[in-house]
Structures are given as structure tokens and as C-alpha cells.
Short mmCIF file of C-alpha atoms in Angstrom, two decimals:
data_model
loop_
_atom_site.label_atom_id
_atom_site.label_comp_id
_atom_site.label_asym_id
_atom_site.label_seq_id
_atom_site.Cartn_x
_atom_site.Cartn_y
_atom_site.Cartn_z
CA GLN A 1 -8.83 -7.82 -3.16
CA VAL A 2 -5.38 -6.42 -2.80
CA GLN A 3 -2.28 -8.63 -2.27
CA LEU A 4 1.41 -7.69 -1.74
CA VAL A 5 4.01 -10.18 -2.75
CA GLU A 6 7.80 -9.70 -1.73
CA SER A 7 10.75 -11.21 -3.38
CA GLY A 8 14.63 -10.82 -3.28
CA GLY A 9 15.43 -11.83 0.27
CA GLY A 10 18.15 -14.42 0.97
CA LEU A 11 21.53 -14.87 2.56
CA VAL A 12 24.27 -12.40 1.93
CA GLN A 13 27.81 -11.76 3.48
CA PRO A 14 28.45 -8.55 5.30
CA GLY A 15 29.16 -5.72 2.98
CA GLY A 16 27.04 -7.20 0.31
CA SER A 17 23.95 -6.14 -1.50
CA LEU A 18 20.50 -7.21 -2.07
CA ARG A 19 17.41 -5.68 -3.81
CA LEU A 20 13.90 -6.38 -2.45
CA SER A 21 10.82 -6.08 -4.64
CA CYS A 22 7.17 -5.95 -3.73
CA ALA A 23 4.33 -5.87 -6.09
CA ALA A 24 0.84 -5.06 -5.28
CA SER A 25 -1.97 -6.63 -7.36
CA GLY A 26 -5.68 -6.34 -7.44
CA SER A 27 -8.32 -3.60 -8.52
CA ILE A 28 -6.02 -0.70 -7.49
CA SER A 29 -6.29 2.74 -8.70
CA SER A 30 -3.53 4.21 -6.51
CA ILE A 31 -1.45 3.74 -3.43
CA ASN A 32 -0.45 6.77 -1.39
CA ILE A 33 2.39 5.04 0.72
CA MET A 34 4.46 2.02 0.08
CA GLY A 35 7.21 0.93 2.28
CA TRP A 36 9.37 -1.61 4.01
CA TYR A 37 9.40 -2.65 7.68
CA ARG A 38 11.47 -5.29 9.23
CA GLN A 39 11.40 -7.47 12.34
CA ALA A 40 14.41 -9.22 14.07
CA PRO A 41 13.97 -12.07 16.51
CA GLY A 42 12.95 -10.69 19.90
CA LYS A 43 12.44 -7.07 18.55
CA GLU A 44 9.49 -5.07 17.51
CA ARG A 45 8.66 -4.45 13.89
CA GLU A 46 10.31 -1.15 12.78
CA LEU A 47 10.07 1.11 9.75
CA VAL A 48 12.96 0.70 7.32
CA ALA A 49 11.80 3.20 4.62
CA ARG A 50 8.65 4.44 2.96
CA LYS A 51 7.82 6.47 0.00
CA THR A 52 4.62 8.47 -0.88
CA VAL A 53 3.17 8.64 -4.41
CA SER A 54 4.42 12.14 -4.60
CA GLY A 55 7.94 11.09 -3.79
CA GLY A 56 8.33 12.07 -0.18
CA THR A 57 10.40 9.64 1.83
CA ASN A 58 11.02 8.50 5.50
CA SER A 59 13.71 6.04 6.62
CA ALA A 60 15.23 4.78 9.74
CA ASP A 61 18.57 6.43 10.83
CA SER A 62 20.17 3.00 10.85
CA VAL A 63 19.78 2.52 7.25
CA LYS A 64 20.31 6.11 5.81
CA GLY A 65 23.20 6.19 3.33
CA ARG A 66 23.03 2.47 2.66
CA PHE A 67 19.42 1.66 1.70
CA THR A 68 17.54 3.24 -1.07
CA ILE A 69 13.66 2.91 -1.63
CA SER A 70 12.05 3.43 -4.94
CA ARG A 71 8.68 2.97 -6.60
CA ASP A 72 7.30 2.25 -10.01
CA ILE A 73 3.93 3.96 -9.67
CA ALA A 74 2.40 2.49 -12.77
CA LYS A 75 3.19 -0.97 -11.70
CA ASN A 76 2.30 -0.57 -8.07
CA THR A 77 5.74 -1.86 -7.21
CA VAL A 78 8.18 -0.77 -4.46
CA TYR A 79 11.89 -1.68 -4.24
CA LEU A 80 14.51 -1.46 -1.50
CA GLN A 81 18.08 -1.53 -2.61
CA MET A 82 20.25 -2.51 0.36
CA ASN A 83 23.97 -1.91 0.16
CA SER A 84 26.81 -2.33 2.78
CA LEU A 85 24.71 -4.91 4.67
CA LYS A 86 25.46 -5.65 8.30
CA PRO A 87 24.71 -8.58 10.49
CA GLU A 88 22.28 -6.27 12.32
CA ASP A 89 20.17 -5.92 9.24
CA THR A 90 19.13 -9.67 9.57
CA ALA A 91 15.40 -9.64 9.77
CA VAL A 92 12.10 -10.54 8.01
CA TYR A 93 11.33 -7.61 5.77
CA TYR A 94 7.68 -6.88 5.22
CA CYS A 95 6.16 -4.81 2.48
CA ASN A 96 3.43 -2.34 3.45
CA ALA A 97 0.82 -0.37 1.45
CA ASP A 98 -1.34 2.37 2.91
CA GLY A 99 -3.79 4.74 1.48
CA ILE A 100 -4.92 2.24 -1.21
CA ARG A 101 -7.63 3.44 -3.43
CA THR A 102 -9.54 0.88 -5.49
CA LEU A 103 -10.81 1.30 -9.03
CA ASP A 104 -14.29 1.87 -7.70
CA ASN A 105 -12.97 4.80 -5.50
CA ARG A 106 -13.02 3.03 -2.10
CA TYR A 107 -10.05 2.96 0.34
CA TYR A 108 -8.72 -0.55 0.95
CA PRO A 109 -7.33 -1.37 4.34
CA ARG A 110 -3.74 -1.18 5.08
CA SER A 111 -2.04 -4.26 3.51
CA TRP A 112 1.08 -6.29 4.47
CA GLY A 113 3.03 -8.81 2.52
CA GLN A 114 3.93 -12.14 4.05
CA GLY A 115 7.62 -11.10 4.50
CA THR A 116 10.99 -12.15 2.99
CA PRO A 117 13.92 -13.10 5.19
CA VAL A 118 17.20 -11.43 4.81
CA THR A 119 20.22 -12.94 6.67
CA VAL A 120 23.57 -11.15 6.69
CA SER A 121 26.25 -13.54 7.77
CA SER A 122 29.67 -14.81 6.86
#
């Protein structure tokens, strides 16, 4: 089994910062892509940022220059440093892992965390 657990969400004022963490656990050999998605009320889930095991990144235009994604490969952990937060960043943030290879050389299905809420409000 593979499980993703997020932490770090909460309430923050506009202009503030938060750092989200997501740790994958289980019989994992490697994870090709780990990233963050978010879903605001009444909107579709959207990509925030993702990073491959080799260091390649993709991010939404709306967060470029403000959010930074990083990974600790050895710990199967991904982080999202969020600075200069805006009210429109308010959403539930979900961790995602794709291309998961298990210790017995099988590919595990794409996995999602249960989400951590981020609210940006004064």
C-alpha cells in the first residue's frame, strides 16, 4: 500500500506564507512525479506545481514567482513553499504522486492525499 499524508495548511493573512508538506509511505522504490493540486469551491481541481525525480518542474502561471516546489527524494516527500499569498489562493490543496514504483518493481496507481485546507483571509 502507498499512502500520501499532507500537512501545513491553515489560515493565513494576505501576503503571508505557508509551507505544505506531503510524505508518501509504503513499499516504495521511487516516485517519478510528485506535485500539488488545489480545488476551490465551485471550481475544478487544478495543477499548482509538480516536480519529477530528475528535477523538472511545471507550475501554474498564477503561482509563478510566489510558490516553490521542492522534493526530498530519499524521504519520498514533497513540499510547497507558498509566499505572498492572496485570497484567491484559498482552496483545498492535494498532494499527488504518479509513476510510483514499488520495491517489487511494480507500478502503483496514481495516488492522492486527502487534502489540506488553505484559507487566505484578513
